[in-house]
């Protein structure tokens, strides 16, 4: 579901590269174009034709990430820029906060690289289900070492449920199976686990992908609004009006999101301008949509 930040005429990510066959146990020494077998299928590493330092990562046929090896503060995907803008509105870079971030869904670790550059004192954990992919990404993109950035192989919900309460300032949910997030990561019960892990003032951010009918987005918004006292949505106007497939960024917190004119101006910049909806607009958008819950366990016979 990820959309790139430049106009549609840019390299679409098509490739005819062959399969790269690494010896068992070997880690790549930098990115090499090609298709790689991973634990959950395959991924493809594609050079960015418009940026000699850029690489695109496609996972199981879906464009996932973009990396600029020379500039970790460059984010090519618009939804990632919106997340960065929201986070920096809450925690300005110049204050050098010791941000504690949990990324659910790894991909190429584009946002984790960004936050490492923006907040040098940050401590981050990236949870990636696919262990082989995590190993490749470490070798391709020269990521910061632990404890600044740890890659943890595991299932996102299981890892979140096992974390100590109040130990993260930021949780980003960016997990997809095809075009949608697995349902187990979208329920009120899961949101409750995420909320418990957040410290006071923390933010839970989700990348919600949807079709023009916006059914999934409304249910995501309803569930987040039911779980958190304060919410926002960031998206481009066409997406908000249900005119295209794409991504909405939704966030919840126990503290209000500031009415930050600097954030609004920043979101209007770039190739894909975005609007931000406050809590009242989010709740109006979600009105009538069902709140998602975990399935009820089957009742046992008496």
PDB file of C-alpha atoms in Angstrom:
ATOM      1  CA  UNK A   1       0.000   0.000   0.000  1.00  0.00           C
ATOM      2  CA  UNK A   2       2.957   2.365   0.302  1.00  0.00           C
ATOM      3  CA  UNK A   3       2.949   5.294  -2.087  1.00  0.00           C
ATOM      4  CA  UNK A   4       6.148   7.058  -3.043  1.00  0.00           C
ATOM      5  CA  UNK A   5       6.708  10.737  -2.561  1.00  0.00           C
ATOM      6  CA  UNK A   6       7.463  11.725  -6.151  1.00  0.00           C
ATOM      7  CA  UNK A   7       5.104  11.960  -9.072  1.00  0.00           C
ATOM      8  CA  UNK A   8       3.932   8.833 -10.857  1.00  0.00           C
ATOM      9  CA  UNK A   9       6.398   9.197 -13.711  1.00  0.00           C
ATOM     10  CA  UNK A  10       9.298   8.201 -11.482  1.00  0.00           C
ATOM     11  CA  UNK A  11      10.766   4.698 -11.552  1.00  0.00           C
ATOM     12  CA  UNK A  12       7.857   2.422 -10.732  1.00  0.00           C
ATOM     13  CA  UNK A  13      10.093  -0.256  -9.274  1.00  0.00           C
ATOM     14  CA  UNK A  14       9.863  -2.678 -12.192  1.00  0.00           C
ATOM     15  CA  UNK A  15      12.837  -5.006 -12.370  1.00  0.00           C
ATOM     16  CA  UNK A  16      14.071  -8.019 -14.256  1.00  0.00           C
ATOM     17  CA  UNK A  17      16.889  -8.871 -11.863  1.00  0.00           C
ATOM     18  CA  UNK A  18      17.611 -12.487 -11.170  1.00  0.00           C
ATOM     19  CA  UNK A  19      17.708 -14.407  -7.915  1.00  0.00           C
ATOM     20  CA  UNK A  20      20.701 -13.708  -5.681  1.00  0.00           C
ATOM     21  CA  UNK A  21      21.887 -16.962  -4.155  1.00  0.00           C
ATOM     22  CA  UNK A  22      23.980 -16.320  -1.049  1.00  0.00           C
ATOM     23  CA  UNK A  23      25.791 -19.153   0.704  1.00  0.00           C
ATOM     24  CA  UNK A  24      23.960 -20.448   3.753  1.00  0.00           C
ATOM     25  CA  UNK A  25      24.723 -18.284   6.785  1.00  0.00           C
ATOM     26  CA  UNK A  26      26.306 -15.498   4.715  1.00  0.00           C
ATOM     27  CA  UNK A  27      25.313 -11.879   5.279  1.00  0.00           C
ATOM     28  CA  UNK A  28      25.396  -9.486   2.302  1.00  0.00           C
ATOM     29  CA  UNK A  29      28.047  -6.783   2.387  1.00  0.00           C
ATOM     30  CA  UNK A  30      25.959  -3.888   1.080  1.00  0.00           C
ATOM     31  CA  UNK A  31      22.997  -3.891  -1.292  1.00  0.00           C
ATOM     32  CA  UNK A  32      23.050  -5.904  -4.520  1.00  0.00           C
ATOM     33  CA  UNK A  33      20.168  -5.734  -6.977  1.00  0.00           C
ATOM     34  CA  UNK A  34      18.114  -8.898  -7.226  1.00  0.00           C
ATOM     35  CA  UNK A  35      15.494 -11.209  -5.759  1.00  0.00           C
ATOM     36  CA  UNK A  36      16.208 -12.849  -2.407  1.00  0.00           C
ATOM     37  CA  UNK A  37      14.377 -15.749  -0.801  1.00  0.00           C
ATOM     38  CA  UNK A  38      13.254 -14.956   2.745  1.00  0.00           C
ATOM     39  CA  UNK A  39      11.360 -16.889   5.409  1.00  0.00           C
ATOM     40  CA  UNK A  40       7.953 -15.581   4.317  1.00  0.00           C
ATOM     41  CA  UNK A  41       8.459 -15.673   0.548  1.00  0.00           C
ATOM     42  CA  UNK A  42      10.769 -13.401  -1.396  1.00  0.00           C
ATOM     43  CA  UNK A  43      11.904  -9.811  -1.544  1.00  0.00           C
ATOM     44  CA  UNK A  44      13.461  -7.750  -4.291  1.00  0.00           C
ATOM     45  CA  UNK A  45      16.100  -5.058  -3.947  1.00  0.00           C
ATOM     46  CA  UNK A  46      15.781  -2.466  -6.718  1.00  0.00           C
ATOM     47  CA  UNK A  47      18.112   0.475  -7.398  1.00  0.00           C
ATOM     48  CA  UNK A  48      16.387   3.858  -7.514  1.00  0.00           C
ATOM     49  CA  UNK A  49      16.942   5.119 -11.060  1.00  0.00           C
ATOM     50  CA  UNK A  50      16.592   8.750  -9.933  1.00  0.00           C
ATOM     51  CA  UNK A  51      18.940   8.539  -6.949  1.00  0.00           C
ATOM     52  CA  UNK A  52      22.314   6.824  -7.130  1.00  0.00           C
ATOM     53  CA  UNK A  53      22.228   6.310  -3.345  1.00  0.00           C
ATOM     54  CA  UNK A  54      18.639   5.046  -3.262  1.00  0.00           C
ATOM     55  CA  UNK A  55      17.219   1.542  -3.000  1.00  0.00           C
ATOM     56  CA  UNK A  56      13.679   0.219  -3.072  1.00  0.00           C
ATOM     57  CA  UNK A  57      12.593  -2.929  -1.251  1.00  0.00           C
ATOM     58  CA  UNK A  58       9.643  -4.932  -2.491  1.00  0.00           C
ATOM     59  CA  UNK A  59       8.375  -7.776  -0.299  1.00  0.00           C
ATOM     60  CA  UNK A  60       6.178 -10.515  -1.755  1.00  0.00           C
ATOM     61  CA  UNK A  61       5.209  -8.272  -4.643  1.00  0.00           C
ATOM     62  CA  UNK A  62       4.299  -5.225  -2.518  1.00  0.00           C
ATOM     63  CA  UNK A  63       6.491  -2.118  -2.424  1.00  0.00           C
ATOM     64  CA  UNK A  64       7.650  -1.793   1.171  1.00  0.00           C
ATOM     65  CA  UNK A  65      10.489   0.675   1.718  1.00  0.00           C
ATOM     66  CA  UNK A  66      12.958   3.128   0.284  1.00  0.00           C
ATOM     67  CA  UNK A  67      16.430   3.814   1.648  1.00  0.00           C
ATOM     68  CA  UNK A  68      18.867   6.607   0.787  1.00  0.00           C
ATOM     69  CA  UNK A  69      22.251   5.281   1.883  1.00  0.00           C
ATOM     70  CA  UNK A  70      23.782   8.763   1.968  1.00  0.00           C
ATOM     71  CA  UNK A  71      20.972  10.564   3.785  1.00  0.00           C
ATOM     72  CA  UNK A  72      18.935   8.783   6.490  1.00  0.00           C
ATOM     73  CA  UNK A  73      16.823  11.943   6.905  1.00  0.00           C
ATOM     74  CA  UNK A  74      15.469  11.552   3.373  1.00  0.00           C
ATOM     75  CA  UNK A  75      12.128   9.727   3.383  1.00  0.00           C
ATOM     76  CA  UNK A  76      10.735   8.953  -0.056  1.00  0.00           C
ATOM     77  CA  UNK A  77       7.388   7.521   1.066  1.00  0.00           C
ATOM     78  CA  UNK A  78       4.940  10.244   1.997  1.00  0.00           C
ATOM     79  CA  UNK A  79       3.321   8.376   4.891  1.00  0.00           C
ATOM     80  CA  UNK A  80       6.722   8.056   6.568  1.00  0.00           C
ATOM     81  CA  UNK A  81       7.272  11.789   6.240  1.00  0.00           C
ATOM     82  CA  UNK A  82       3.897  12.381   7.892  1.00  0.00           C
ATOM     83  CA  UNK A  83       4.825  10.108  10.802  1.00  0.00           C
ATOM     84  CA  UNK A  84       8.157  11.898  11.214  1.00  0.00           C
ATOM     85  CA  UNK A  85       6.424  15.289  11.200  1.00  0.00           C
ATOM     86  CA  UNK A  86       3.921  14.190  13.863  1.00  0.00           C
ATOM     87  CA  UNK A  87       6.638  12.752  16.114  1.00  0.00           C
ATOM     88  CA  UNK A  88       8.813  15.840  15.786  1.00  0.00           C
ATOM     89  CA  UNK A  89       5.852  18.034  16.664  1.00  0.00           C
ATOM     90  CA  UNK A  90       5.531  16.198  20.000  1.00  0.00           C
ATOM     91  CA  UNK A  91       9.297  15.875  20.589  1.00  0.00           C
ATOM     92  CA  UNK A  92      11.252  18.679  18.833  1.00  0.00           C
ATOM     93  CA  UNK A  93      14.643  17.519  17.626  1.00  0.00           C
ATOM     94  CA  UNK A  94      16.519  20.403  19.222  1.00  0.00           C
ATOM     95  CA  UNK A  95      15.531  19.177  22.692  1.00  0.00           C
ATOM     96  CA  UNK A  96      17.432  15.905  22.022  1.00  0.00           C
ATOM     97  CA  UNK A  97      14.945  13.692  23.839  1.00  0.00           C
ATOM     98  CA  UNK A  98      15.972  10.148  24.701  1.00  0.00           C
ATOM     99  CA  UNK A  99      13.132   8.769  22.645  1.00  0.00           C
ATOM    100  CA  UNK A 100      12.221   5.118  23.238  1.00  0.00           C
ATOM    101  CA  UNK A 101      10.612   3.771  20.082  1.00  0.00           C
ATOM    102  CA  UNK A 102       9.082   0.425  19.154  1.00  0.00           C
ATOM    103  CA  UNK A 103       8.564  -0.295  15.452  1.00  0.00           C
ATOM    104  CA  UNK A 104       6.119  -3.101  14.679  1.00  0.00           C
ATOM    105  CA  UNK A 105       7.105  -4.116  11.179  1.00  0.00           C
ATOM    106  CA  UNK A 106      10.627  -3.656   9.927  1.00  0.00           C
ATOM    107  CA  UNK A 107      10.963  -3.601   6.157  1.00  0.00           C
ATOM    108  CA  UNK A 108      14.165  -1.722   5.364  1.00  0.00           C
ATOM    109  CA  UNK A 109      14.061   0.140   8.721  1.00  0.00           C
ATOM    110  CA  UNK A 110      13.641   3.477   6.931  1.00  0.00           C
ATOM    111  CA  UNK A 111      11.939   5.215   9.863  1.00  0.00           C
ATOM    112  CA  UNK A 112      14.290   3.690  12.409  1.00  0.00           C
ATOM    113  CA  UNK A 113      17.269   5.081  10.439  1.00  0.00           C
ATOM    114  CA  UNK A 114      15.522   8.444  10.257  1.00  0.00           C
ATOM    115  CA  UNK A 115      14.847   8.646  13.985  1.00  0.00           C
ATOM    116  CA  UNK A 116      18.410   7.585  14.769  1.00  0.00           C
ATOM    117  CA  UNK A 117      19.650  10.554  12.728  1.00  0.00           C
ATOM    118  CA  UNK A 118      17.010  12.926  14.115  1.00  0.00           C
ATOM    119  CA  UNK A 119      17.361  11.800  17.742  1.00  0.00           C
ATOM    120  CA  UNK A 120      20.920  10.518  18.312  1.00  0.00           C
ATOM    121  CA  UNK A 121      20.103   9.510  21.901  1.00  0.00           C
ATOM    122  CA  UNK A 122      17.080   7.430  20.923  1.00  0.00           C
ATOM    123  CA  UNK A 123      16.784   3.748  21.777  1.00  0.00           C
ATOM    124  CA  UNK A 124      14.793   1.763  19.233  1.00  0.00           C
ATOM    125  CA  UNK A 125      13.566  -1.782  18.755  1.00  0.00           C
ATOM    126  CA  UNK A 126      12.307  -3.005  15.385  1.00  0.00           C
ATOM    127  CA  UNK A 127      10.140  -6.119  15.477  1.00  0.00           C
ATOM    128  CA  UNK A 128      10.308  -8.098  12.232  1.00  0.00           C
ATOM    129  CA  UNK A 129       8.530 -11.401  11.695  1.00  0.00           C
ATOM    130  CA  UNK A 130      10.896 -12.546   8.946  1.00  0.00           C
ATOM    131  CA  UNK A 131      14.292 -13.418  10.405  1.00  0.00           C
ATOM    132  CA  UNK A 132      15.980 -13.798   7.025  1.00  0.00           C
ATOM    133  CA  UNK A 133      14.757 -10.384   5.925  1.00  0.00           C
ATOM    134  CA  UNK A 134      16.082  -8.820   9.140  1.00  0.00           C
ATOM    135  CA  UNK A 135      19.464 -10.442   8.483  1.00  0.00           C
ATOM    136  CA  UNK A 136      19.567  -9.126   4.922  1.00  0.00           C
ATOM    137  CA  UNK A 137      18.561  -5.599   5.959  1.00  0.00           C
ATOM    138  CA  UNK A 138      21.386  -5.494   8.528  1.00  0.00           C
ATOM    139  CA  UNK A 139      23.859  -6.402   5.807  1.00  0.00           C
ATOM    140  CA  UNK A 140      22.448  -4.133   3.112  1.00  0.00           C
ATOM    141  CA  UNK A 141      21.960  -0.872   4.946  1.00  0.00           C
ATOM    142  CA  UNK A 142      24.582  -0.583   7.703  1.00  0.00           C
ATOM    143  CA  UNK A 143      22.029   0.044  10.452  1.00  0.00           C
ATOM    144  CA  UNK A 144      23.006   1.477  13.857  1.00  0.00           C
ATOM    145  CA  UNK A 145      24.129  -1.178  16.300  1.00  0.00           C
ATOM    146  CA  UNK A 146      22.435  -2.224  19.538  1.00  0.00           C
ATOM    147  CA  UNK A 147      21.499  -0.757  21.948  1.00  0.00           C
ATOM    148  CA  UNK A 148      20.715   2.229  19.683  1.00  0.00           C
ATOM    149  CA  UNK A 149      18.787   0.000  17.279  1.00  0.00           C
ATOM    150  CA  UNK A 150      17.899  -3.608  17.944  1.00  0.00           C
ATOM    151  CA  UNK A 151      16.214  -5.878  15.424  1.00  0.00           C
ATOM    152  CA  UNK A 152      14.046  -8.406  17.200  1.00  0.00           C
ATOM    153  CA  UNK A 153      12.659 -11.327  15.223  1.00  0.00           C
ATOM    154  CA  UNK A 154       9.170 -12.175  16.376  1.00  0.00           C
ATOM    155  CA  UNK A 155       5.438 -11.733  15.962  1.00  0.00           C
ATOM    156  CA  UNK A 156       4.417  -8.131  16.679  1.00  0.00           C
ATOM    157  CA  UNK A 157       1.533  -8.829  19.040  1.00  0.00           C
ATOM    158  CA  UNK A 158       3.375 -11.458  21.034  1.00  0.00           C
ATOM    159  CA  UNK A 159       6.365  -9.152  21.492  1.00  0.00           C
ATOM    160  CA  UNK A 160       4.183  -6.189  22.483  1.00  0.00           C
ATOM    161  CA  UNK A 161       2.258  -8.213  25.051  1.00  0.00           C
ATOM    162  CA  UNK A 162       5.541  -9.254  26.690  1.00  0.00           C
ATOM    163  CA  UNK A 163       6.970  -5.749  27.140  1.00  0.00           C
ATOM    164  CA  UNK A 164       7.222  -3.954  30.486  1.00  0.00           C
ATOM    165  CA  UNK A 165       4.529  -1.301  30.988  1.00  0.00           C
ATOM    166  CA  UNK A 166       5.367   2.372  30.436  1.00  0.00           C
ATOM    167  CA  UNK A 167       8.705   1.679  28.709  1.00  0.00           C
ATOM    168  CA  UNK A 168       8.092   3.216  25.255  1.00  0.00           C
ATOM    169  CA  UNK A 169       7.388   6.765  24.149  1.00  0.00           C
ATOM    170  CA  UNK A 170       6.469   5.833  20.606  1.00  0.00           C
ATOM    171  CA  UNK A 171       4.940   2.736  19.027  1.00  0.00           C
ATOM    172  CA  UNK A 172       4.562   2.573  15.253  1.00  0.00           C
ATOM    173  CA  UNK A 173       2.396  -0.145  13.724  1.00  0.00           C
ATOM    174  CA  UNK A 174       3.371  -0.662  10.096  1.00  0.00           C
ATOM    175  CA  UNK A 175       2.648  -4.342   9.517  1.00  0.00           C
ATOM    176  CA  UNK A 176       0.978  -5.624   6.368  1.00  0.00           C
ATOM    177  CA  UNK A 177      -0.004  -9.002   4.979  1.00  0.00           C
ATOM    178  CA  UNK A 178      -0.725  -8.023   1.395  1.00  0.00           C
ATOM    179  CA  UNK A 179      -2.693  -4.767   1.440  1.00  0.00           C
ATOM    180  CA  UNK A 180      -4.068  -4.969   4.997  1.00  0.00           C
ATOM    181  CA  UNK A 181      -2.736  -5.212   8.538  1.00  0.00           C
ATOM    182  CA  UNK A 182      -3.360  -8.591  10.229  1.00  0.00           C
ATOM    183  CA  UNK A 183      -6.558  -8.268  12.230  1.00  0.00           C
ATOM    184  CA  UNK A 184      -4.909  -9.356  15.497  1.00  0.00           C
ATOM    185  CA  UNK A 185      -2.952  -6.065  15.403  1.00  0.00           C
ATOM    186  CA  UNK A 186      -6.038  -3.901  14.866  1.00  0.00           C
ATOM    187  CA  UNK A 187      -8.330  -4.801  17.782  1.00  0.00           C
ATOM    188  CA  UNK A 188      -9.199  -2.883  20.905  1.00  0.00           C
ATOM    189  CA  UNK A 189      -7.525  -5.597  22.963  1.00  0.00           C
ATOM    190  CA  UNK A 190      -4.248  -5.155  21.091  1.00  0.00           C
ATOM    191  CA  UNK A 191      -4.541  -1.379  21.367  1.00  0.00           C
ATOM    192  CA  UNK A 192      -4.887  -1.911  25.101  1.00  0.00           C
ATOM    193  CA  UNK A 193      -1.576  -3.751  25.207  1.00  0.00           C
ATOM    194  CA  UNK A 194       0.096  -0.975  23.215  1.00  0.00           C
ATOM    195  CA  UNK A 195      -1.416   1.655  25.488  1.00  0.00           C
ATOM    196  CA  UNK A 196      -0.084  -0.149  28.553  1.00  0.00           C
ATOM    197  CA  UNK A 197       3.433  -0.233  27.089  1.00  0.00           C
ATOM    198  CA  UNK A 198       3.415   3.514  26.384  1.00  0.00           C
ATOM    199  CA  UNK A 199       4.761   5.967  28.930  1.00  0.00           C
ATOM    200  CA  UNK A 200       2.624   9.004  29.856  1.00  0.00           C
ATOM    201  CA  UNK A 201       2.481  11.336  26.873  1.00  0.00           C
ATOM    202  CA  UNK A 202       3.438   8.538  24.472  1.00  0.00           C
ATOM    203  CA  UNK A 203       1.998   8.140  20.989  1.00  0.00           C
ATOM    204  CA  UNK A 204       0.635   5.062  19.248  1.00  0.00           C
ATOM    205  CA  UNK A 205       0.858   5.544  15.457  1.00  0.00           C
ATOM    206  CA  UNK A 206      -0.592   3.249  12.805  1.00  0.00           C
ATOM    207  CA  UNK A 207      -0.270   3.113   9.046  1.00  0.00           C
ATOM    208  CA  UNK A 208      -3.773   2.246   7.883  1.00  0.00           C
ATOM    209  CA  UNK A 209      -4.053   1.205   4.245  1.00  0.00           C
ATOM    210  CA  UNK A 210      -7.411   1.153   2.506  1.00  0.00           C
ATOM    211  CA  UNK A 211      -9.468   1.200  -0.660  1.00  0.00           C
ATOM    212  CA  UNK A 212     -11.697   4.152  -1.649  1.00  0.00           C
ATOM    213  CA  UNK A 213     -14.662   2.816   0.358  1.00  0.00           C
ATOM    214  CA  UNK A 214     -12.613   3.601   3.535  1.00  0.00           C
ATOM    215  CA  UNK A 215     -14.286   0.784   5.456  1.00  0.00           C
ATOM    216  CA  UNK A 216     -11.023  -0.455   6.929  1.00  0.00           C
ATOM    217  CA  UNK A 217      -9.888   3.076   7.790  1.00  0.00           C
ATOM    218  CA  UNK A 218     -13.156   3.883   9.570  1.00  0.00           C
ATOM    219  CA  UNK A 219     -12.923   0.707  11.635  1.00  0.00           C
ATOM    220  CA  UNK A 220      -9.283   1.452  12.466  1.00  0.00           C
ATOM    221  CA  UNK A 221     -10.254   4.983  13.494  1.00  0.00           C
ATOM    222  CA  UNK A 222     -13.204   3.778  15.561  1.00  0.00           C
ATOM    223  CA  UNK A 223     -11.042   1.259  17.403  1.00  0.00           C
ATOM    224  CA  UNK A 224      -8.246   3.745  18.111  1.00  0.00           C
ATOM    225  CA  UNK A 225     -10.745   6.396  19.230  1.00  0.00           C
ATOM    226  CA  UNK A 226     -12.329   3.864  21.568  1.00  0.00           C
ATOM    227  CA  UNK A 227      -8.910   3.044  23.036  1.00  0.00           C
ATOM    228  CA  UNK A 228      -7.309   6.492  23.361  1.00  0.00           C
ATOM    229  CA  UNK A 229      -8.596   9.771  24.731  1.00  0.00           C
ATOM    230  CA  UNK A 230      -6.929  11.874  22.026  1.00  0.00           C
ATOM    231  CA  UNK A 231      -6.574  11.054  18.316  1.00  0.00           C
ATOM    232  CA  UNK A 232      -5.499  12.525  14.977  1.00  0.00           C
ATOM    233  CA  UNK A 233      -5.549  11.429  11.339  1.00  0.00           C
ATOM    234  CA  UNK A 234      -3.109  12.576   8.653  1.00  0.00           C
ATOM    235  CA  UNK A 235      -3.747  11.898   4.960  1.00  0.00           C
ATOM    236  CA  UNK A 236      -3.932  13.620   1.625  1.00  0.00           C
ATOM    237  CA  UNK A 237      -7.316  15.129   0.657  1.00  0.00           C
ATOM    238  CA  UNK A 238      -8.038  12.570  -2.077  1.00  0.00           C
ATOM    239  CA  UNK A 239      -7.613   9.737   0.410  1.00  0.00           C
ATOM    240  CA  UNK A 240      -9.735  11.471   3.037  1.00  0.00           C
ATOM    241  CA  UNK A 241     -12.532  11.870   0.462  1.00  0.00           C
ATOM    242  CA  UNK A 242     -12.366   8.217  -0.611  1.00  0.00           C
ATOM    243  CA  UNK A 243     -11.054   8.886  -4.114  1.00  0.00           C
ATOM    244  CA  UNK A 244      -8.092   6.495  -4.221  1.00  0.00           C
ATOM    245  CA  UNK A 245      -6.282   3.605  -2.638  1.00  0.00           C
ATOM    246  CA  UNK A 246      -3.638   4.722  -0.175  1.00  0.00           C
ATOM    247  CA  UNK A 247      -2.505   5.261   3.375  1.00  0.00           C
ATOM    248  CA  UNK A 248      -3.837   7.165   6.354  1.00  0.00           C
ATOM    249  CA  UNK A 249      -1.745   7.835   9.422  1.00  0.00           C
ATOM    250  CA  UNK A 250      -3.721   7.556  12.655  1.00  0.00           C
ATOM    251  CA  UNK A 251      -2.439   8.212  16.144  1.00  0.00           C
ATOM    252  CA  UNK A 252      -3.710   7.952  19.697  1.00  0.00           C
ATOM    253  CA  UNK A 253      -2.377   9.309  22.983  1.00  0.00           C
ATOM    254  CA  UNK A 254      -3.369   9.971  26.588  1.00  0.00           C
ATOM    255  CA  UNK A 255      -2.388  13.624  26.070  1.00  0.00           C
ATOM    256  CA  UNK A 256      -3.797  16.085  23.508  1.00  0.00           C
ATOM    257  CA  UNK A 257      -2.065  16.612  20.202  1.00  0.00           C
ATOM    258  CA  UNK A 258      -1.065  20.255  20.077  1.00  0.00           C
ATOM    259  CA  UNK A 259      -2.715  22.512  17.532  1.00  0.00           C
ATOM    260  CA  UNK A 260       0.677  23.067  15.935  1.00  0.00           C
ATOM    261  CA  UNK A 261       0.575  25.430  12.929  1.00  0.00           C
ATOM    262  CA  UNK A 262       4.137  24.411  12.102  1.00  0.00           C
ATOM    263  CA  UNK A 263       3.015  20.789  11.746  1.00  0.00           C
ATOM    264  CA  UNK A 264       0.106  21.773   9.499  1.00  0.00           C
ATOM    265  CA  UNK A 265       2.428  23.789   7.258  1.00  0.00           C
ATOM    266  CA  UNK A 266       4.961  20.984   7.095  1.00  0.00           C
ATOM    267  CA  UNK A 267       2.296  18.481   6.072  1.00  0.00           C
ATOM    268  CA  UNK A 268       1.188  20.758   3.240  1.00  0.00           C
ATOM    269  CA  UNK A 269       4.710  20.764   1.786  1.00  0.00           C
ATOM    270  CA  UNK A 270       6.262  18.141  -0.433  1.00  0.00           C
ATOM    271  CA  UNK A 271       4.957  16.323  -3.491  1.00  0.00           C
ATOM    272  CA  UNK A 272       1.810  15.005  -1.742  1.00  0.00           C
ATOM    273  CA  UNK A 273       0.290  17.636   0.590  1.00  0.00           C
ATOM    274  CA  UNK A 274      -1.609  16.231   3.559  1.00  0.00           C
ATOM    275  CA  UNK A 275      -4.245  17.488   5.977  1.00  0.00           C
ATOM    276  CA  UNK A 276      -4.472  16.726   9.676  1.00  0.00           C
ATOM    277  CA  UNK A 277      -7.798  16.014  11.374  1.00  0.00           C
ATOM    278  CA  UNK A 278      -8.205  16.746  15.069  1.00  0.00           C
ATOM    279  CA  UNK A 279      -9.932  14.469  17.557  1.00  0.00           C
ATOM    280  CA  UNK A 280     -13.427  15.762  16.795  1.00  0.00           C
ATOM    281  CA  UNK A 281     -13.027  15.118  13.059  1.00  0.00           C
ATOM    282  CA  UNK A 282     -11.575  11.661  13.689  1.00  0.00           C
ATOM    283  CA  UNK A 283     -14.554  10.688  15.821  1.00  0.00           C
ATOM    284  CA  UNK A 284     -16.984  12.077  13.258  1.00  0.00           C
ATOM    285  CA  UNK A 285     -15.216  10.083  10.516  1.00  0.00           C
ATOM    286  CA  UNK A 286     -15.414   6.908  12.641  1.00  0.00           C
ATOM    287  CA  UNK A 287     -19.039   7.384  13.722  1.00  0.00           C
ATOM    288  CA  UNK A 288     -21.082   4.247  13.105  1.00  0.00           C
ATOM    289  CA  UNK A 289     -18.088   2.041  12.294  1.00  0.00           C
ATOM    290  CA  UNK A 290     -17.673  -1.036  14.492  1.00  0.00           C
ATOM    291  CA  UNK A 291     -14.906  -1.257  17.070  1.00  0.00           C
ATOM    292  CA  UNK A 292     -12.815  -4.333  16.320  1.00  0.00           C
ATOM    293  CA  UNK A 293     -12.402  -6.965  19.041  1.00  0.00           C
ATOM    294  CA  UNK A 294     -10.479 -10.203  19.383  1.00  0.00           C
ATOM    295  CA  UNK A 295     -12.599 -13.259  18.555  1.00  0.00           C
ATOM    296  CA  UNK A 296     -14.382 -14.706  21.523  1.00  0.00           C
ATOM    297  CA  UNK A 297     -13.008 -18.079  22.644  1.00  0.00           C
ATOM    298  CA  UNK A 298     -15.411 -20.945  21.992  1.00  0.00           C
ATOM    299  CA  UNK A 299     -17.570 -21.688  24.984  1.00  0.00           C
ATOM    300  CA  UNK A 300     -16.916 -25.034  26.621  1.00  0.00           C
ATOM    301  CA  UNK A 301     -19.759 -27.455  27.013  1.00  0.00           C
ATOM    302  CA  UNK A 302     -21.067 -27.858  30.579  1.00  0.00           C
TER     303      UNK A 302
END
